[in-house]
Coordinates of C-alpha atoms in Angstrom, one line a residue:
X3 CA 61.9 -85.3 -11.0
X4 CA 63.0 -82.4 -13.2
X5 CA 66.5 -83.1 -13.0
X6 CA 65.9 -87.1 -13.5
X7 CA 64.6 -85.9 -16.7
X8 CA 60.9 -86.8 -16.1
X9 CA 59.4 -83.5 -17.9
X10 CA 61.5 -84.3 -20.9
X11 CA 62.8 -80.5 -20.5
X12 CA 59.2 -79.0 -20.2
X13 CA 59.4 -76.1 -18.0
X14 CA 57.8 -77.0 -14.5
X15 CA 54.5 -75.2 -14.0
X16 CA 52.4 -74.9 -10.6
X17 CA 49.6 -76.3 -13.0
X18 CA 49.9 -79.4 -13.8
X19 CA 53.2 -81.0 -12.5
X20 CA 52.7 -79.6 -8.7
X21 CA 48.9 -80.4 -8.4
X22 CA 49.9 -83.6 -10.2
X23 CA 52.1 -84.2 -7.8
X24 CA 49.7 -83.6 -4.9
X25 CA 47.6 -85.9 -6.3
X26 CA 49.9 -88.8 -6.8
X27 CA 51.5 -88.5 -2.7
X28 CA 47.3 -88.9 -2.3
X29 CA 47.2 -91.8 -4.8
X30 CA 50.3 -93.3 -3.5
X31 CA 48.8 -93.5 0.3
X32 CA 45.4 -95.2 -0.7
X33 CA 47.6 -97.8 -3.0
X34 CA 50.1 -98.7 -0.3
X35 CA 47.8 -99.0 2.5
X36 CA 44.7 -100.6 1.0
X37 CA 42.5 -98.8 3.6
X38 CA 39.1 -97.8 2.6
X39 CA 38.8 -93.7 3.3
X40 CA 42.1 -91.6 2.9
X41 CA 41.6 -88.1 5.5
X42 CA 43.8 -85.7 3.4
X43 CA 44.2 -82.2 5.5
X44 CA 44.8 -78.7 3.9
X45 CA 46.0 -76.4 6.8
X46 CA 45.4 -72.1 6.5
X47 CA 43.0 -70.2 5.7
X48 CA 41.1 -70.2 2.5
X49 CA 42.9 -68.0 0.1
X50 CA 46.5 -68.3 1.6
X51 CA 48.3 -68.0 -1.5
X52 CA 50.6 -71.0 -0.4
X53 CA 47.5 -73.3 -0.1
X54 CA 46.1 -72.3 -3.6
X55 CA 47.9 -75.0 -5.0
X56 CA 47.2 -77.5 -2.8
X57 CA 43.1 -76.5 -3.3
X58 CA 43.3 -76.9 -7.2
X59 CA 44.9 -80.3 -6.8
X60 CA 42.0 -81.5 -4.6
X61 CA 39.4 -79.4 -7.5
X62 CA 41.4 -81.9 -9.9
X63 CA 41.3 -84.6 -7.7
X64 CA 37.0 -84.8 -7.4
X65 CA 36.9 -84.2 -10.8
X66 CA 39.1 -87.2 -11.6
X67 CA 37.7 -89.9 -9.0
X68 CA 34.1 -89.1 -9.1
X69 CA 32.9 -86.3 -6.5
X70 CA 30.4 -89.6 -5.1
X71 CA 33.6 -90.8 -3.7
X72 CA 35.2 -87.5 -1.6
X73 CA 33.8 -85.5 1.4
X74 CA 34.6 -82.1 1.4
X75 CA 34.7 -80.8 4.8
X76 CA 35.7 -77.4 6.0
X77 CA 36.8 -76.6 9.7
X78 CA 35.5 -73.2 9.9
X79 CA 35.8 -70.5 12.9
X80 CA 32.3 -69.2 14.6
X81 CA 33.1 -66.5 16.4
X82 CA 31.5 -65.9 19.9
X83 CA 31.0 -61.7 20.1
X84 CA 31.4 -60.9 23.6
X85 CA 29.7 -57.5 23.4
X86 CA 26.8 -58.2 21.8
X87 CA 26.5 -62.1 23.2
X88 CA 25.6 -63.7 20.2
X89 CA 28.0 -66.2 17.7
X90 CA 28.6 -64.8 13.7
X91 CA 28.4 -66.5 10.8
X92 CA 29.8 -64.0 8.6
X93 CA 33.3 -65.6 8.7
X94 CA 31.9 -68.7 8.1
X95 CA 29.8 -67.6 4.8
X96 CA 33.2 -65.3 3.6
X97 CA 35.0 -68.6 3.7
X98 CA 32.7 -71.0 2.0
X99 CA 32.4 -68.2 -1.2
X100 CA 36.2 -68.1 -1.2
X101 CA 36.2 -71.5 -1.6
X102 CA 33.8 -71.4 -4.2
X103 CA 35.7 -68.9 -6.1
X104 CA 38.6 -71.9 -6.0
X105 CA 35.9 -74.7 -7.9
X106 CA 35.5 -75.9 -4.2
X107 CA 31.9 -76.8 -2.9
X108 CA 32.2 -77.8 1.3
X109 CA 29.7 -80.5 2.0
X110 CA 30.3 -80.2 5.5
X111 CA 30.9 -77.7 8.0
X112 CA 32.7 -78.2 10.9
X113 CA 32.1 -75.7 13.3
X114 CA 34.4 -74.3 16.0
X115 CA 33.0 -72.2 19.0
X116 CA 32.6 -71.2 22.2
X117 CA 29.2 -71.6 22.7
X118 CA 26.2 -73.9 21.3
X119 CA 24.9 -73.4 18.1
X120 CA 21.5 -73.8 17.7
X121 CA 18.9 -74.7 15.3
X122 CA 18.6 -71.1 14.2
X123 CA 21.7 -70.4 13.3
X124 CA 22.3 -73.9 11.6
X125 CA 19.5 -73.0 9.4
X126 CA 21.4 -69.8 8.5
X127 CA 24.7 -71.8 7.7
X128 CA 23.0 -74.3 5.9
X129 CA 21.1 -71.6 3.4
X130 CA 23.9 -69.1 3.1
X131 CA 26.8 -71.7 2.4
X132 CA 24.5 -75.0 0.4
X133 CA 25.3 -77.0 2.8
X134 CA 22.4 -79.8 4.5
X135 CA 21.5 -78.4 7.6
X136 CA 22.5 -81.8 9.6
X137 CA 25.6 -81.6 7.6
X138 CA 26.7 -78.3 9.9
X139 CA 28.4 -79.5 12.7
X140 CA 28.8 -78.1 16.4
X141 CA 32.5 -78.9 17.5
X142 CA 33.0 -76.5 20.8
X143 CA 35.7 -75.7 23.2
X144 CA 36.1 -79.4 25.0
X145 CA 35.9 -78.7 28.9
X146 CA 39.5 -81.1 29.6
X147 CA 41.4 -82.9 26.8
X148 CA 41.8 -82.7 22.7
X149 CA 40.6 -86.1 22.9
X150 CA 37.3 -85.5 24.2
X151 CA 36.7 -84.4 20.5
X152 CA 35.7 -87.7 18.5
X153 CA 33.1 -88.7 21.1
X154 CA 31.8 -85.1 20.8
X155 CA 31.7 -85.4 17.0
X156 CA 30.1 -89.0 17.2
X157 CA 27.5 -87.6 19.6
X158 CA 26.7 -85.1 16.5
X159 CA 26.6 -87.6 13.7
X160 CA 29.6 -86.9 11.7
X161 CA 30.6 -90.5 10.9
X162 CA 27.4 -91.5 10.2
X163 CA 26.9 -88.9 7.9
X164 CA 30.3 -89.4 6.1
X165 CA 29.3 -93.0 5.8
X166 CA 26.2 -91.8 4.5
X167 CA 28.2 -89.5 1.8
X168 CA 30.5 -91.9 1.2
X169 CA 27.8 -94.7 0.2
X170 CA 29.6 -96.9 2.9
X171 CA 27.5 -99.2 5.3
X172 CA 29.6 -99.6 8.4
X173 CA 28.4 -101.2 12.0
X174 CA 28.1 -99.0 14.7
X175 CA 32.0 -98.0 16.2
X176 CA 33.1 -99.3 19.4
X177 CA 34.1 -96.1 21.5
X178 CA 34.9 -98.4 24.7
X179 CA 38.4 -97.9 24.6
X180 CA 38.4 -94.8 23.6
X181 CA 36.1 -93.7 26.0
X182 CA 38.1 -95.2 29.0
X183 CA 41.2 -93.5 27.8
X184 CA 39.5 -90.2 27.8
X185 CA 38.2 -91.0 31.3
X186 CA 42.1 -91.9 32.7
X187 CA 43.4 -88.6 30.9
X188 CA 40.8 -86.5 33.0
X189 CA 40.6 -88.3 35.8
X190 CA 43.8 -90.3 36.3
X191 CA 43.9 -92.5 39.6
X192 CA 47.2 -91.2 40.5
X193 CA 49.5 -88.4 39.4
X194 CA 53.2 -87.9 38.6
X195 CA 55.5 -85.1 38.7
X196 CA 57.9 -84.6 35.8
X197 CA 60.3 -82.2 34.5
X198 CA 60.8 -81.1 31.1
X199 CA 64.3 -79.6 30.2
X200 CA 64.5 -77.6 27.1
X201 CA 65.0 -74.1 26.1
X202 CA 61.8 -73.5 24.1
X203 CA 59.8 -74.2 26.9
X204 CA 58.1 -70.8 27.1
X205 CA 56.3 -71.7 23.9
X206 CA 53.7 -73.8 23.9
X207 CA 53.5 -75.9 21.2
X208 CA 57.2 -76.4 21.3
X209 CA 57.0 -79.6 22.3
X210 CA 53.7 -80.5 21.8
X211 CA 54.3 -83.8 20.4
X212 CA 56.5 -84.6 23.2
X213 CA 53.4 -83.8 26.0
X214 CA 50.6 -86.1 24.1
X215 CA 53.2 -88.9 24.0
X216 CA 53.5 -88.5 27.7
X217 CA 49.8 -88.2 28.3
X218 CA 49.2 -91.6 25.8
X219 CA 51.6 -93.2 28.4
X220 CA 50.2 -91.8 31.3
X221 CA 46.8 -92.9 30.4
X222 CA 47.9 -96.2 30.1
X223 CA 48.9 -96.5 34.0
X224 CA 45.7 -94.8 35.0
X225 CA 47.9 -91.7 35.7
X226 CA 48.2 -88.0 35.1
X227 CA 50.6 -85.8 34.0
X228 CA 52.2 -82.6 36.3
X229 CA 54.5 -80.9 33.7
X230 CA 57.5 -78.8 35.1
X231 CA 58.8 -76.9 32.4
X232 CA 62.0 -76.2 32.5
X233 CA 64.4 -73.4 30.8
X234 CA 67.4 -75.1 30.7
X235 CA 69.3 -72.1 30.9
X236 CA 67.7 -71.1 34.8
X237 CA 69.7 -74.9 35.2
X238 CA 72.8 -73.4 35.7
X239 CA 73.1 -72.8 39.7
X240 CA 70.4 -74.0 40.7
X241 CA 69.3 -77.7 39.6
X242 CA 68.5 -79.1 42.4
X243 CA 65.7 -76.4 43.6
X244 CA 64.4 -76.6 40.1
X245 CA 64.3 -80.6 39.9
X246 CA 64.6 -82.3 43.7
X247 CA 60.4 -82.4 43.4
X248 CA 59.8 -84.6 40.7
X249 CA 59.6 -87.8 39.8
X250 CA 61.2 -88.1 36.5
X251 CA 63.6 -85.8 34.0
X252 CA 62.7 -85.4 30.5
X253 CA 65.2 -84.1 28.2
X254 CA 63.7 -83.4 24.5
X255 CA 65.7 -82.4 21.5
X256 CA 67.0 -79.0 20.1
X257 CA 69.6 -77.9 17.7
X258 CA 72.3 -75.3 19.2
X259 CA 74.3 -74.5 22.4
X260 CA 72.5 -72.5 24.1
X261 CA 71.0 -74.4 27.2
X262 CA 73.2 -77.1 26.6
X263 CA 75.4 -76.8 29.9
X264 CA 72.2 -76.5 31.9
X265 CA 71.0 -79.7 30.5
X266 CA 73.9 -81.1 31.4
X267 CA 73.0 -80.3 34.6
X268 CA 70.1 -81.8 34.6
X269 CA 71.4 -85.1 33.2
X270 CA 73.7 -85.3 36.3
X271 CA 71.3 -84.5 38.6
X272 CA 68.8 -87.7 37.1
X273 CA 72.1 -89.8 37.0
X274 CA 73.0 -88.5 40.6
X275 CA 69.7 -88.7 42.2
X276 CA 68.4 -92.3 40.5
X277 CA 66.0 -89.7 38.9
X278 CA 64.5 -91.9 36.0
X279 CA 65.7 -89.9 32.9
X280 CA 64.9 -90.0 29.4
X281 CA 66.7 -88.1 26.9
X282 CA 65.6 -87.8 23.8
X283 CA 68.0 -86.8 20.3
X284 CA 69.7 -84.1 21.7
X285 CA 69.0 -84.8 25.3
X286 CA 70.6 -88.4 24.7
X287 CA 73.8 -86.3 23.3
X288 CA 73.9 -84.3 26.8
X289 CA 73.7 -87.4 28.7
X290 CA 76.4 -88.7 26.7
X291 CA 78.7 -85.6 27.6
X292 CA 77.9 -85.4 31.0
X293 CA 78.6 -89.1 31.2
X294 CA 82.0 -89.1 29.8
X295 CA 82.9 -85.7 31.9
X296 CA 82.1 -86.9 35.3
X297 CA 82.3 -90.4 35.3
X298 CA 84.9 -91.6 32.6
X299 CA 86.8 -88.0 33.7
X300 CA 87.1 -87.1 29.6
X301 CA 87.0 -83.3 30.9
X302 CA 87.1 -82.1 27.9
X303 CA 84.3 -84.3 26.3
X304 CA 81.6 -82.1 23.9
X305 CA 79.8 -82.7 20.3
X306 CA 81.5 -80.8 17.8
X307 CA 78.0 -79.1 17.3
X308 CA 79.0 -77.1 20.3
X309 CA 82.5 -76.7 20.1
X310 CA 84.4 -77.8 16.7
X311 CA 87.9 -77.8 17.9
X312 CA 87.2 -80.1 21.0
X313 CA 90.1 -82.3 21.9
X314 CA 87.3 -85.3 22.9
X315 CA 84.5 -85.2 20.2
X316 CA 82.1 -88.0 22.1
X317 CA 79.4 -86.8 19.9
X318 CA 80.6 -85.8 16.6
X319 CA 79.6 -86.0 12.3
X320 CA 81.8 -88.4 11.3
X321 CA 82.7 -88.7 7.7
X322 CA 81.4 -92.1 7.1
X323 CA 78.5 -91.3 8.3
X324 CA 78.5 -87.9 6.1
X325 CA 78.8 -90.5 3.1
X326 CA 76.1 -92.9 4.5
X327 CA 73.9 -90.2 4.5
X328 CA 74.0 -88.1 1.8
X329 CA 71.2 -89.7 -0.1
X330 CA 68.7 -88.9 3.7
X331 CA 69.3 -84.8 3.2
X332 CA 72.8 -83.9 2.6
X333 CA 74.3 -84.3 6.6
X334 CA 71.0 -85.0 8.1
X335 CA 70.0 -87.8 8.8
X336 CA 65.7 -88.3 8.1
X337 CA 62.9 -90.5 8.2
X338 CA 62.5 -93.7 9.4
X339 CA 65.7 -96.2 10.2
X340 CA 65.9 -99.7 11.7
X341 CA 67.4 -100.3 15.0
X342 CA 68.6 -103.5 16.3
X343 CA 68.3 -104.1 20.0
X344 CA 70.9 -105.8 22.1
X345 CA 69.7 -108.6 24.2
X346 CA 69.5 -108.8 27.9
X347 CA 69.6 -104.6 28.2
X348 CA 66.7 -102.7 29.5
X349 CA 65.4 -101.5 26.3
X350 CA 64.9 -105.1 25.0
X351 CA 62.9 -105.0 28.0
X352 CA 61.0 -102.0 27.9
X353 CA 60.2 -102.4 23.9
X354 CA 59.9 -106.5 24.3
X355 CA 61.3 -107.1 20.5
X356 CA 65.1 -106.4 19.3
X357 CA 64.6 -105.2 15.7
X358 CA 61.9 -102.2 15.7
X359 CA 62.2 -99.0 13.2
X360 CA 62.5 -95.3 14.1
X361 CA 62.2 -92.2 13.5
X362 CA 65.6 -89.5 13.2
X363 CA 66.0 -85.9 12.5
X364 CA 69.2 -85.0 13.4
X365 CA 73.2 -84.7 12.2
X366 CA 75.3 -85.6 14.9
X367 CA 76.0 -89.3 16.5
X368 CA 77.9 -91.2 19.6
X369 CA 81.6 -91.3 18.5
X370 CA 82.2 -95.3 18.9
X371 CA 86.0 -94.5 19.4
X372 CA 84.4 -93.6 22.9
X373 CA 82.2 -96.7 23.0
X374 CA 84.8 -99.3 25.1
X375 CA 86.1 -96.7 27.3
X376 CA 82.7 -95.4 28.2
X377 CA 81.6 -98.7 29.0
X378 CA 83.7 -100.2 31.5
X379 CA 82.1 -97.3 33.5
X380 CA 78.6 -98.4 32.9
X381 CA 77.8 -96.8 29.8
X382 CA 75.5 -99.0 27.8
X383 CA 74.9 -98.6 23.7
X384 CA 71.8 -101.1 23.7
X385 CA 70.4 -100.1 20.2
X386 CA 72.6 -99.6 17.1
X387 CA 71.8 -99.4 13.5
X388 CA 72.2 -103.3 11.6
X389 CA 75.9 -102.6 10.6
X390 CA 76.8 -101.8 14.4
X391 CA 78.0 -98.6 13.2
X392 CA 76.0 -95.7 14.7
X393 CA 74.2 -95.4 18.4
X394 CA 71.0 -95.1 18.7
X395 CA 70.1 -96.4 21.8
X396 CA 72.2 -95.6 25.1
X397 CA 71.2 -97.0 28.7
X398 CA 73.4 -96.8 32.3
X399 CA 74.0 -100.1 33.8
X400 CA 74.2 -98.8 37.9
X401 CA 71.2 -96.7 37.1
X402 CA 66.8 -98.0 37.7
X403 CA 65.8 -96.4 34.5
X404 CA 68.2 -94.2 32.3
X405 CA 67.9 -93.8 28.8
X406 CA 68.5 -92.1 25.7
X407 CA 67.7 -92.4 22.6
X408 CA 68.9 -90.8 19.2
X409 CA 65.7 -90.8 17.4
X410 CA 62.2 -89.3 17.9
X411 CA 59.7 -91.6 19.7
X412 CA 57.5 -89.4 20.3
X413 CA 56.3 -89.3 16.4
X414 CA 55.1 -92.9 16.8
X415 CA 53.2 -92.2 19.7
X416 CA 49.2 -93.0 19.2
X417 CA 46.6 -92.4 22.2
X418 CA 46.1 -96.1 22.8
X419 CA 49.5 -97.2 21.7
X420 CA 51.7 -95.6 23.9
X421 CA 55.6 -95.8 22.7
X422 CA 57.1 -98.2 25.0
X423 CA 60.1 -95.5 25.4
X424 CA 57.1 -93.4 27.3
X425 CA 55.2 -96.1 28.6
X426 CA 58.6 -97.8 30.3
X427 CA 59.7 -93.8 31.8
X428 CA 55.9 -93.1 33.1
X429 CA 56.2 -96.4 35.0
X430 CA 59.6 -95.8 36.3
X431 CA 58.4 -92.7 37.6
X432 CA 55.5 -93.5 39.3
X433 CA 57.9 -96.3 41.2
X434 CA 60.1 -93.2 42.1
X435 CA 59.5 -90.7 45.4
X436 CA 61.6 -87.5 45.4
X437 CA 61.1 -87.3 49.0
X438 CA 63.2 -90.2 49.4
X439 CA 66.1 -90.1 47.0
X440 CA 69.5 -89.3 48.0
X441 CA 72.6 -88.8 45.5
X442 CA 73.2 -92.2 44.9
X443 CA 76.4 -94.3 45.5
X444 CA 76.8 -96.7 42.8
X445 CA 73.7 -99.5 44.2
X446 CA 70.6 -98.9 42.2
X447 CA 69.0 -101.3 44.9
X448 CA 69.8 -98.8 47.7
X449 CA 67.3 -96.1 46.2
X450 CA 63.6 -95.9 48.2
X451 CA 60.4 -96.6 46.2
X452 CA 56.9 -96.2 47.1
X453 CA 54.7 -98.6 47.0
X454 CA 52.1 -98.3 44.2
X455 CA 49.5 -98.6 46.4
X456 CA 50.2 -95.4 48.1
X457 CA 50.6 -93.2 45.1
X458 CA 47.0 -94.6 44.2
X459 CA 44.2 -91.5 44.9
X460 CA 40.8 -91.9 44.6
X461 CA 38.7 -90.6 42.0

């Protein structure tokens, strides 16, 4: 905005052009979307000097709309002492003066422990922080699943009393659905073995985004979810001890070459095996090499991420693309993109439509010089952008379920709207039995399933 000219030369201060700012992205949502209740969430801890900012634009923001028509809630920590077995509020009162000290009055506090709190100590909260006592909420450690938490918080009130707040008369929610997908994430019918291939596996929220997505699709099938993580790099000699158990390979994205030639690996092995595969971003890219190494016999095939000089750049940043893309963050190419589907393929299948939109975060593409050569083998691109000009869906013709994509699904993801990228590999998989697969010879119809009757396990 500064260098459009928009401050008319002013110099840009925290206070008001950022907060402004702030305010508008909340404006702008509420406008666009016509809903009735915007949920606007500050993350860190009160008095993070990064968050200041964000804190005075919500002060602002109550002032300016009327504080009848916010909720101020505060997600506060209750410590469980150990030693002396009883929870402390002190944290809890320390961050509600901070806040305070900001212009910042909670109205509700949400309240993560251990253990139960009880009456007592509500009473406490609700004196030492001026907050109604009914308005101090119990949110414990859930026993199973993350999403155990809204029925939890609707068995202690909280919608009603934001309602209340809010001046809003609402019927009474229907939980149903929600409620039977809670019940299929912690006790799932059947279950299903898959492995994750990346090299950030030993951190947990890595790929956090990537798990749910598989759980939402999991869910759907009345299934659960038996992770194998991965480190691609272990892939190197040994693949087929690390991957001949399970019933499906997952390979997420990354940036870099380290790992790479253990995913690889692992793509062969899925393509190999009739292993249902999905690569996603990066793991779409690996697919692609490994496809054009040992089946079109490009030896030399590699993005130029990995290696710049390679003779066969299959995956490459070509310099039309560099030119489409400079207005989406310099090479990059961000945020949501259409994708046209090609009829007849599996993915027009699995996501029933041929024009849907996507999410990207990445630089590199599929090299289309490859694109003919590739496919007299069996290579598929079933989804490109509208011009034709850049891959972003990729499928193998003598394969039950192989795919890649170049995007993100798994940002679109929603508890009971499964992507259908997850939803189509969860079903695939639970048609597959490692037991029975061999290295395949070219007939997708030779490869053994089981039944689904006998992968079915009562509750």
């Amino acid at each position: 905005k500064e260098r459009r000219g928009d401050y008319l030369g002013k110099t840009v201060q925290v206070i008001p052009h950022v907060t402004d700012e702030i305010k508008d992205r909340i404006r702008e949502i509420s406008d666009e979307s016509k809903y009735d209740v915007v949920i606007t969430e500050i993350g860190g801890t009160t008095g993070d000097i990064e968050g200041l900012p964000f804190l005075e634009a919500i002060r602002q923001f109550i002032l300016e709309v009327g504080a009848q028509n916010v909720v101020n809630m505060h997600v506060t920590l209750v410590p469980y002492i150990k030693a002396a077995a009883e929870l402390k509020t002190k944290p809890t009162q320390q961050s509600v003066a901070k806040l305070r000290e900001i212009g910042l009055q909670p109205q509700v506090l949400i309240c993560r422990s251990e253990k139960s709190i009880d009456r007592e100590l509500r009473q406490k909260l609700s004196m030492f922080c001026s907050v109604s006592e009914k308005a101090v909420i119990e949110a414990r450690d859930v026993a199973h699943t993350i999403y155990e938490v809204p029925l939890m918080l609707h068995d202690e009130g909280l919608d009603e009393l934001v309602c209340d707040l809010l001046q809003l008369t609402t019927p009474e929610p229907n939980l149903t659905s929600w409620k039977k997908f809670v019940d299929c994430v912690v006790s799932p019918l059947k279950r299903v073995k898959i492995a994750v291939v990346g090299k950030y596996i030993h951190l947990q929220d890595a790929y956090k985004s990537i798990y749910e997505s598989l759980t939402h699709a999991a869910a759907s099938e009345d299934c659960g979810i038996e992770l194998k993580l991965v480190d691609a790099e272990s892939l190197q000699d040994r693949v087929g001890t690390q991957l001949q158990d399970v019933s499906g390979v997952l390979i997420p994205g990354g940036f870099g070459d380290r790992g790479v030639e253990g995913k690889i690996k692992a793509a062969r092995y899925a393509r190999e095996h009739g292993i249902p595969f999905l690569g996603l971003c990066l793991g779409m890219q690996v697919a692609t090499i490994e496809f054009a190494r040992d089946v079109c016999g490009i030896e030399k095939a590699n993005s130029t991420e990995f290696n710049p000089d390679t003779p066969d750049p299959v995956i490459s940043l070509l310099e039309e693309q560099r030119e489409k893309i400079q207005s989406k963050g310099a090479s990059m190419r961000l945020g949501t993109w259409p994708t046209k589907i090609g009829k007849g393929t599996l993915a027009e299948k699995i996501y029933e439509a041929t024009d849907v939109m996507e999410r990207h975060r990445h630089r590199y593409e599929f090299n289309m010089k490859y694109r003919d050569r590739m496919k007299e083998k069996g290579f598929i691109i079933s989804g490109t952008s509208p011009d034709g000009t850049l891959a972003e869906l990729i499928e193998l013709r003598d394969h039950p379920y192989f795919i890649g994509c170049q995007y993100h699904p798994e940002f679109q993801s929603k508890p009971n709207k499964p992507h259908p990228l997850f939803k189509g590999f969860i079903q695939a998989c639970l048609g597959f039995n490692p037991k029975r697969a061999t290295r395949a010879g070219g007939d997708p119809k030779s490869l053994a399933r089981v039944p689904e009757k006998e992968l079915a396990l009562q509750r």
